[in-house]
Amino acid sequence: MHFVAEERPSYGQEASHYRKLRVWQEAVDLAEETYRLTSAFPKSETYGLTAQMRRSAVSVASNIAEGSGRQSPRDFGRFIAIAVGSLRELETQAILADRLRLSEVTAEYFDDCIRLARMLTRFHQHLERLSAA
């Protein structure tokens, strides 16, 4: 699997190379989708699930970006693991929002979460192989 949408600079060569990572791009897309979804939640959830889901979604992309600035693939991998945890939080919160009928959480939204989880897992495995070499 290719992890970058474009030609990737060597590790650490460019400070913003994380923007070229497909996994980061997908995470940003999911965060944007989450903001749209939660904007339909009732005002009573502003400080509840709305804030929690937005924070979790932003955390996924942010941890990918932060990890890319670390000095080793192993360190980067730790941040990818944190991103996976944030994504699992987001999925759980979306399930709850759907069950509470705060908004209709589509099957496509959950599919996007699953696809991103797979991408993160493969990327984490890739970084583990790099750190073992």
PDB file of N, CA and C in Angstrom, residues 65-108:
ATOM      1  N   ALA A  65       0.045  14.238  12.547  1.00  0.00           N
ATOM      2  CA  ALA A  65       0.920  15.376  12.254  1.00  0.00           C
ATOM      3  C   ALA A  65       2.031  15.499  13.296  1.00  0.00           C
ATOM      4  N   GLU A  66       1.666  15.399  14.567  1.00  0.00           N
ATOM      5  CA  GLU A  66       2.677  15.534  15.623  1.00  0.00           C
ATOM      6  C   GLU A  66       3.705  14.414  15.549  1.00  0.00           C
ATOM      7  N   GLY A  67       3.242  13.208  15.330  1.00  0.00           N
ATOM      8  CA  GLY A  67       4.154  12.072  15.242  1.00  0.00           C
ATOM      9  C   GLY A  67       5.139  12.192  14.101  1.00  0.00           C
ATOM     10  N   SER A  68       4.699  12.804  13.009  1.00  0.00           N
ATOM     11  CA  SER A  68       5.587  12.938  11.845  1.00  0.00           C
ATOM     12  C   SER A  68       6.791  13.821  12.142  1.00  0.00           C
ATOM     13  N   GLY A  69       6.669  14.646  13.163  1.00  0.00           N
ATOM     14  CA  GLY A  69       7.773  15.523  13.533  1.00  0.00           C
ATOM     15  C   GLY A  69       8.766  14.888  14.490  1.00  0.00           C
ATOM     16  N   ARG A  70       8.529  13.667  14.881  1.00  0.00           N
ATOM     17  CA  ARG A  70       9.428  12.976  15.799  1.00  0.00           C
ATOM     18  C   ARG A  70      10.658  12.474  15.064  1.00  0.00           C
ATOM     19  N   GLN A  71      11.656  12.128  15.828  1.00  0.00           N
ATOM     20  CA  GLN A  71      12.961  11.809  15.250  1.00  0.00           C
ATOM     21  C   GLN A  71      13.128  10.380  14.773  1.00  0.00           C
ATOM     22  N   SER A  72      12.190   9.511  15.094  1.00  0.00           N
ATOM     23  CA  SER A  72      12.354   8.120  14.673  1.00  0.00           C
ATOM     24  C   SER A  72      11.012   7.518  14.291  1.00  0.00           C
ATOM     25  N   PRO A  73      11.038   6.507  13.445  1.00  0.00           N
ATOM     26  CA  PRO A  73       9.794   5.813  13.099  1.00  0.00           C
ATOM     27  C   PRO A  73       9.098   5.222  14.330  1.00  0.00           C
ATOM     28  N   ARG A  74       9.883   4.765  15.308  1.00  0.00           N
ATOM     29  CA  ARG A  74       9.283   4.202  16.528  1.00  0.00           C
ATOM     30  C   ARG A  74       8.480   5.271  17.271  1.00  0.00           C
ATOM     31  N   ASP A  75       9.051   6.465  17.400  1.00  0.00           N
ATOM     32  CA  ASP A  75       8.322   7.559  18.056  1.00  0.00           C
ATOM     33  C   ASP A  75       7.067   7.924  17.269  1.00  0.00           C
ATOM     34  N   PHE A  76       7.198   7.975  15.954  1.00  0.00           N
ATOM     35  CA  PHE A  76       6.054   8.265  15.098  1.00  0.00           C
ATOM     36  C   PHE A  76       4.970   7.213  15.344  1.00  0.00           C
ATOM     37  N   GLY A  77       5.375   5.966  15.437  1.00  0.00           N
ATOM     38  CA  GLY A  77       4.433   4.875  15.672  1.00  0.00           C
ATOM     39  C   GLY A  77       3.639   5.030  16.952  1.00  0.00           C
ATOM     40  N   ARG A  78       4.258   5.577  17.985  1.00  0.00           N
ATOM     41  CA  ARG A  78       3.544   5.808  19.246  1.00  0.00           C
ATOM     42  C   ARG A  78       2.387   6.786  19.034  1.00  0.00           C
ATOM     43  N   PHE A  79       2.626   7.804  18.228  1.00  0.00           N
ATOM     44  CA  PHE A  79       1.569   8.776  17.960  1.00  0.00           C
ATOM     45  C   PHE A  79       0.474   8.181  17.077  1.00  0.00           C
ATOM     46  N   ILE A  80       0.853   7.269  16.194  1.00  0.00           N
ATOM     47  CA  ILE A  80      -0.153   6.587  15.378  1.00  0.00           C
ATOM     48  C   ILE A  80      -1.030   5.722  16.286  1.00  0.00           C
ATOM     49  N   ALA A  81      -0.425   5.081  17.273  1.00  0.00           N
ATOM     50  CA  ALA A  81      -1.197   4.277  18.228  1.00  0.00           C
ATOM     51  C   ALA A  81      -2.184   5.151  19.003  1.00  0.00           C
ATOM     52  N   ILE A  82      -1.771   6.349  19.369  1.00  0.00           N
ATOM     53  CA  ILE A  82      -2.670   7.284  20.053  1.00  0.00           C
ATOM     54  C   ILE A  82      -3.802   7.687  19.114  1.00  0.00           C
ATOM     55  N   ALA A  83      -3.482   7.911  17.845  1.00  0.00           N
ATOM     56  CA  ALA A  83      -4.503   8.266  16.853  1.00  0.00           C
ATOM     57  C   ALA A  83      -5.546   7.153  16.732  1.00  0.00           C
ATOM     58  N   VAL A  84      -5.098   5.903  16.762  1.00  0.00           N
ATOM     59  CA  VAL A  84      -6.032   4.768  16.710  1.00  0.00           C
ATOM     60  C   VAL A  84      -6.968   4.811  17.918  1.00  0.00           C
ATOM     61  N   GLY A  85      -6.425   5.090  19.086  1.00  0.00           N
ATOM     62  CA  GLY A  85      -7.251   5.197  20.287  1.00  0.00           C
ATOM     63  C   GLY A  85      -8.290   6.302  20.171  1.00  0.00           C
ATOM     64  N   SER A  86      -7.884   7.437  19.634  1.00  0.00           N
ATOM     65  CA  SER A  86      -8.823   8.546  19.440  1.00  0.00           C
ATOM     66  C   SER A  86      -9.913   8.173  18.446  1.00  0.00           C
ATOM     67  N   LEU A  87      -9.537   7.431  17.420  1.00  0.00           N
ATOM     68  CA  LEU A  87     -10.524   6.995  16.430  1.00  0.00           C
ATOM     69  C   LEU A  87     -11.531   6.035  17.063  1.00  0.00           C
ATOM     70  N   ARG A  88     -11.070   5.142  17.927  1.00  0.00           N
ATOM     71  CA  ARG A  88     -11.983   4.215  18.617  1.00  0.00           C
ATOM     72  C   ARG A  88     -12.936   4.987  19.534  1.00  0.00           C
ATOM     73  N   GLU A  89     -12.435   6.032  20.179  1.00  0.00           N
ATOM     74  CA  GLU A  89     -13.306   6.903  20.981  1.00  0.00           C
ATOM     75  C   GLU A  89     -14.379   7.516  20.094  1.00  0.00           C
ATOM     76  N   LEU A  90     -13.964   8.032  18.950  1.00  0.00           N
ATOM     77  CA  LEU A  90     -14.894   8.674  18.026  1.00  0.00           C
ATOM     78  C   LEU A  90     -15.973   7.698  17.562  1.00  0.00           C
ATOM     79  N   GLU A  91     -15.579   6.491  17.214  1.00  0.00           N
ATOM     80  CA  GLU A  91     -16.561   5.484  16.792  1.00  0.00           C
ATOM     81  C   GLU A  91     -17.578   5.211  17.901  1.00  0.00           C
ATOM     82  N   THR A  92     -17.094   5.075  19.125  1.00  0.00           N
ATOM     83  CA  THR A  92     -17.976   4.815  20.264  1.00  0.00           C
ATOM     84  C   THR A  92     -18.943   5.972  20.471  1.00  0.00           C
ATOM     85  N   GLN A  93     -18.438   7.185  20.372  1.00  0.00           N
ATOM     86  CA  GLN A  93     -19.282   8.368  20.540  1.00  0.00           C
ATOM     87  C   GLN A  93     -20.318   8.463  19.422  1.00  0.00           C
ATOM     88  N   ALA A  94     -19.937   8.096  18.205  1.00  0.00           N
ATOM     89  CA  ALA A  94     -20.873   8.117  17.073  1.00  0.00           C
ATOM     90  C   ALA A  94     -21.968   7.070  17.264  1.00  0.00           C
ATOM     91  N   ILE A  95     -21.604   5.914  17.782  1.00  0.00           N
ATOM     92  CA  ILE A  95     -22.609   4.877  18.066  1.00  0.00           C
ATOM     93  C   ILE A  95     -23.614   5.403  19.086  1.00  0.00           C
ATOM     94  N   LEU A  96     -23.110   6.038  20.135  1.00  0.00           N
ATOM     95  CA  LEU A  96     -23.991   6.593  21.161  1.00  0.00           C
ATOM     96  C   LEU A  96     -24.885   7.691  20.582  1.00  0.00           C
ATOM     97  N   ALA A  97     -24.314   8.575  19.785  1.00  0.00           N
ATOM     98  CA  ALA A  97     -25.103   9.649  19.164  1.00  0.00           C
ATOM     99  C   ALA A  97     -26.214   9.071  18.291  1.00  0.00           C
ATOM    100  N   ASP A  98     -25.898   8.009  17.572  1.00  0.00           N
ATOM    101  CA  ASP A  98     -26.899   7.362  16.725  1.00  0.00           C
ATOM    102  C   ASP A  98     -27.987   6.713  17.582  1.00  0.00           C
ATOM    103  N   ARG A  99     -27.587   6.029  18.639  1.00  0.00           N
ATOM    104  CA  ARG A  99     -28.564   5.367  19.508  1.00  0.00           C
ATOM    105  C   ARG A  99     -29.470   6.374  20.204  1.00  0.00           C
ATOM    106  N   LEU A 100     -28.915   7.534  20.534  1.00  0.00           N
ATOM    107  CA  LEU A 100     -29.707   8.591  21.173  1.00  0.00           C
ATOM    108  C   LEU A 100     -30.495   9.412  20.155  1.00  0.00           C
ATOM    109  N   ARG A 101     -30.299   9.093  18.903  1.00  0.00           N
ATOM    110  CA  ARG A 101     -30.972   9.785  17.784  1.00  0.00           C
ATOM    111  C   ARG A 101     -30.701  11.292  17.788  1.00  0.00           C
ATOM    112  N   LEU A 102     -29.460  11.650  18.112  1.00  0.00           N
ATOM    113  CA  LEU A 102     -29.071  13.060  18.074  1.00  0.00           C
ATOM    114  C   LEU A 102     -28.972  13.536  16.634  1.00  0.00           C
ATOM    115  N   SER A 103     -28.625  12.614  15.769  1.00  0.00           N
ATOM    116  CA  SER A 103     -28.523  12.867  14.334  1.00  0.00           C
ATOM    117  C   SER A 103     -28.388  11.498  13.686  1.00  0.00           C
ATOM    118  N   GLU A 104     -28.697  11.407  12.422  1.00  0.00           N
ATOM    119  CA  GLU A 104     -28.526  10.124  11.749  1.00  0.00           C
ATOM    120  C   GLU A 104     -27.066   9.964  11.354  1.00  0.00           C
ATOM    121  N   VAL A 105     -26.413   9.035  12.004  1.00  0.00           N
ATOM    122  CA  VAL A 105     -25.031   8.725  11.665  1.00  0.00           C
ATOM    123  C   VAL A 105     -25.102   7.657  10.580  1.00  0.00           C
ATOM    124  N   THR A 106     -24.611   7.994   9.412  1.00  0.00           N
ATOM    125  CA  THR A 106     -24.763   7.109   8.260  1.00  0.00           C
ATOM    126  C   THR A 106     -23.800   5.925   8.301  1.00  0.00           C
ATOM    127  N   ALA A 107     -24.175   4.899   7.560  1.00  0.00           N
ATOM    128  CA  ALA A 107     -23.286   3.740   7.408  1.00  0.00           C
ATOM    129  C   ALA A 107     -21.980   4.179   6.759  1.00  0.00           C
ATOM    130  N   GLU A 108     -22.050   5.165   5.878  1.00  0.00           N
ATOM    131  CA  GLU A 108     -20.849   5.681   5.215  1.00  0.00           C
ATOM    132  C   GLU A 108     -19.872   6.270   6.238  1.00  0.00           C
TER     133      GLU A 108
END
